[in-house]
GROMACS .gro file of C-alpha atoms in nm:
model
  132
    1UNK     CA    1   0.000   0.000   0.000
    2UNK     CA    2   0.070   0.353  -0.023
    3UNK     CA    3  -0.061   0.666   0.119
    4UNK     CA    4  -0.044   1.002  -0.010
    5UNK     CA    5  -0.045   1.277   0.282
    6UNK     CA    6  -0.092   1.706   0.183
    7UNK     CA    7   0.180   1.826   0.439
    8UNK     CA    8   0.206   2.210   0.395
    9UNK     CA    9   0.129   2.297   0.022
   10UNK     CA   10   0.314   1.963  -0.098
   11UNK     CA   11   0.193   1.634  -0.148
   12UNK     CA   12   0.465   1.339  -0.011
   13UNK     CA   13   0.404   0.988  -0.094
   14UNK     CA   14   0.497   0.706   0.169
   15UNK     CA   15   0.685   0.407   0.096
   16UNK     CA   16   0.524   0.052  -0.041
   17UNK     CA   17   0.448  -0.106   0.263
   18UNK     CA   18   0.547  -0.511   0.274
   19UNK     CA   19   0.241  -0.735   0.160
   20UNK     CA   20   0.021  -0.858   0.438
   21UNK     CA   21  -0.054  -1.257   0.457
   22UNK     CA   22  -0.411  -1.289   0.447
   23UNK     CA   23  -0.603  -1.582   0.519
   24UNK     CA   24  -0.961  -1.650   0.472
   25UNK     CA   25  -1.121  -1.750   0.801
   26UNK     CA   26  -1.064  -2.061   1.014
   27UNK     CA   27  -0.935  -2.348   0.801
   28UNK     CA   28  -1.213  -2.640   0.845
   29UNK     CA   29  -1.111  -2.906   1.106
   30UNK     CA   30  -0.862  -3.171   1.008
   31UNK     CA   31  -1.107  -3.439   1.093
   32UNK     CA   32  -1.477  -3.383   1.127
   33UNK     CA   33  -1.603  -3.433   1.494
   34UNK     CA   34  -1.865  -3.329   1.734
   35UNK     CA   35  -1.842  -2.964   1.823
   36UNK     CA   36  -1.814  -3.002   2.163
   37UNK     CA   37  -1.815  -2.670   2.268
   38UNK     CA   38  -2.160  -2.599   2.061
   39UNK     CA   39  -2.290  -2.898   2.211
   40UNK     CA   40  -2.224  -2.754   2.572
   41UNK     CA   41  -2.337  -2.432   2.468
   42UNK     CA   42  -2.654  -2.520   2.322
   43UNK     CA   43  -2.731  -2.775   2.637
   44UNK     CA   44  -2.685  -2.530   2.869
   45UNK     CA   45  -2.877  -2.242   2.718
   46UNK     CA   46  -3.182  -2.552   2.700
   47UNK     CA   47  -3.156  -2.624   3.069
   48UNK     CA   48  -3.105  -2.228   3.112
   49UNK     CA   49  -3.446  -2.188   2.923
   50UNK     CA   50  -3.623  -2.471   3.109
   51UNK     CA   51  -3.546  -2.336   3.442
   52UNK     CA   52  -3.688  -2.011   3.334
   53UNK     CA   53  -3.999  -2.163   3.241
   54UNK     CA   54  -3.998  -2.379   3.565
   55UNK     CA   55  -3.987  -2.074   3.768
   56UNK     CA   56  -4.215  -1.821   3.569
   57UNK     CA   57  -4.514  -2.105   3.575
   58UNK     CA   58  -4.450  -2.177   3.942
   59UNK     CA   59  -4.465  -1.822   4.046
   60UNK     CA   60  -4.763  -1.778   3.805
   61UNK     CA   61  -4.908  -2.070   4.008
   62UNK     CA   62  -4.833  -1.907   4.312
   63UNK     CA   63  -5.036  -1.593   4.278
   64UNK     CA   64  -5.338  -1.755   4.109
   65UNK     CA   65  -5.366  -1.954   4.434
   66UNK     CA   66  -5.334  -1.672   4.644
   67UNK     CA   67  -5.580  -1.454   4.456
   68UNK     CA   68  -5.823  -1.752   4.477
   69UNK     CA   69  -5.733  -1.809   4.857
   70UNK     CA   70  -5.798  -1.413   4.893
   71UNK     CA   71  -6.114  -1.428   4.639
   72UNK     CA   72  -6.264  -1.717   4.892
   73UNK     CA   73  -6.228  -1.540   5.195
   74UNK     CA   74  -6.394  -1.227   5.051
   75UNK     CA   75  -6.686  -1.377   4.931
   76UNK     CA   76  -6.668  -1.578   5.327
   77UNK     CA   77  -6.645  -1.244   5.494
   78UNK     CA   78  -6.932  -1.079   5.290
   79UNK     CA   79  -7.126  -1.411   5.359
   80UNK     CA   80  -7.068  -1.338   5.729
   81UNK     CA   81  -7.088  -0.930   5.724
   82UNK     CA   82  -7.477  -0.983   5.566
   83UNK     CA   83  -7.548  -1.272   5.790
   84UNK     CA   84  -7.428  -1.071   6.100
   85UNK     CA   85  -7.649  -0.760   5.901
   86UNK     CA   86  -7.978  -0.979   5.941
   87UNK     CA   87  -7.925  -1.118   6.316
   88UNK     CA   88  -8.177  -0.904   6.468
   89UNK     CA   89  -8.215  -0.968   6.869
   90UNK     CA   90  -8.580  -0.937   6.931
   91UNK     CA   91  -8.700  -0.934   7.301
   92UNK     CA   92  -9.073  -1.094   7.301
   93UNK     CA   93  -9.186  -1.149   7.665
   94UNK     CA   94  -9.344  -1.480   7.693
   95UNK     CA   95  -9.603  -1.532   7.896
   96UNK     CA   96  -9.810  -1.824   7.985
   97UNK     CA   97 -10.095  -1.992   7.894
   98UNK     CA   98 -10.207  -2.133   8.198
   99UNK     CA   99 -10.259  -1.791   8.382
  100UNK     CA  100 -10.510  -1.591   8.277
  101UNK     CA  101 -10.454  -1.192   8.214
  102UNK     CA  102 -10.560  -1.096   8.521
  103UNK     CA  103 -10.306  -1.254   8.712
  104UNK     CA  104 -10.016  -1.155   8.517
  105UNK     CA  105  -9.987  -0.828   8.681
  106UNK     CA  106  -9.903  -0.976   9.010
  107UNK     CA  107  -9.658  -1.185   8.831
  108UNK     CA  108  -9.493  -0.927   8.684
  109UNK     CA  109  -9.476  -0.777   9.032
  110UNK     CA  110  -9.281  -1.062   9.132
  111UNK     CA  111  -9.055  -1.076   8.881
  112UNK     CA  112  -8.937  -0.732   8.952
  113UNK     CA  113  -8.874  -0.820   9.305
  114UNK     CA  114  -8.661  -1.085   9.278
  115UNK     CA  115  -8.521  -0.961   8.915
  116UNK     CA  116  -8.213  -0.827   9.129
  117UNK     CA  117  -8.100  -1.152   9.267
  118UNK     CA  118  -8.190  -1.372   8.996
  119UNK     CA  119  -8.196  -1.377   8.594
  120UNK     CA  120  -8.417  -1.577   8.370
  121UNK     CA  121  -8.126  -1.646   8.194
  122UNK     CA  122  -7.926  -1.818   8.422
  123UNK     CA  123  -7.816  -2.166   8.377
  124UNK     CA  124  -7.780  -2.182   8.730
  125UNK     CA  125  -8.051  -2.350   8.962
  126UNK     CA  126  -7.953  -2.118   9.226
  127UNK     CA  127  -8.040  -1.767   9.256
  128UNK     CA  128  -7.731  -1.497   9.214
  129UNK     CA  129  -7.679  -1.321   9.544
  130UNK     CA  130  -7.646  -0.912   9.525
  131UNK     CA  131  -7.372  -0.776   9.436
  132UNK     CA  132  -7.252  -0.504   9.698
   0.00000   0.00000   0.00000
């Protein structure tokens, strides 16, 4: 090769430079054989991929469970929150039927008498004694 350079006003001309060997890529293997560096490559980047999809399907798996497990116990604790919603505590005084009305005023009357010490309630045979 040679180059032609502008130094100044003149142009100089450089010297031939020696000729360059060239070759023209990787001379084929003397014998043909496995490519055992290919092979490796090629298995790994499989088992590579395959642990990638091992992992993205089990974490997939993962929050589909959850966000069923958290789905269920919504729809439990609405169940609950309008079940609690309807529980209505209604206090019906029961009277009765072997006394007529007339006597159920002095009943009452007795009731409120010993209402202090004892409750209607109670699982207890005995009456509760006042608290002081």
């Amino acid at each position: 090769c040679r180059y032609s350079v502008l130094l100044g006003r003149n142009w100089r001309n450089s010297d031939r430079s020696l000729p360059v060997a060239v070759t023209r890529g990787i001379p084929p293997p003397s014998s043909p054989g496995v490519d055992w560096p290919l092979v490796l490559g090629s298995f790994s980047a499989a088992v590579l991929f395959l642990f990638s999809l091992v992992f993205v399907v089990l974490v997939a798996r993962r929050r589909v469970n959850t966000a069923a497990v958290d789905k269920k116990r919504r729809q439990e604790d609405k169940f609950w929150t309008q079940r609690h919603a309807q529980d209505r505590v209604i206090a019906v005084p029961v009277r009765s039927s072997s006394f007529p009305p007339e006597e159920w005023s002095s009943r009452d009357s007795e009731t409120e008498s010993r209402s202090s010490l004892w409750s209607p309630l109670s699982t207890f045979t005995t009456p509760m004694s006042p608290i002081h």
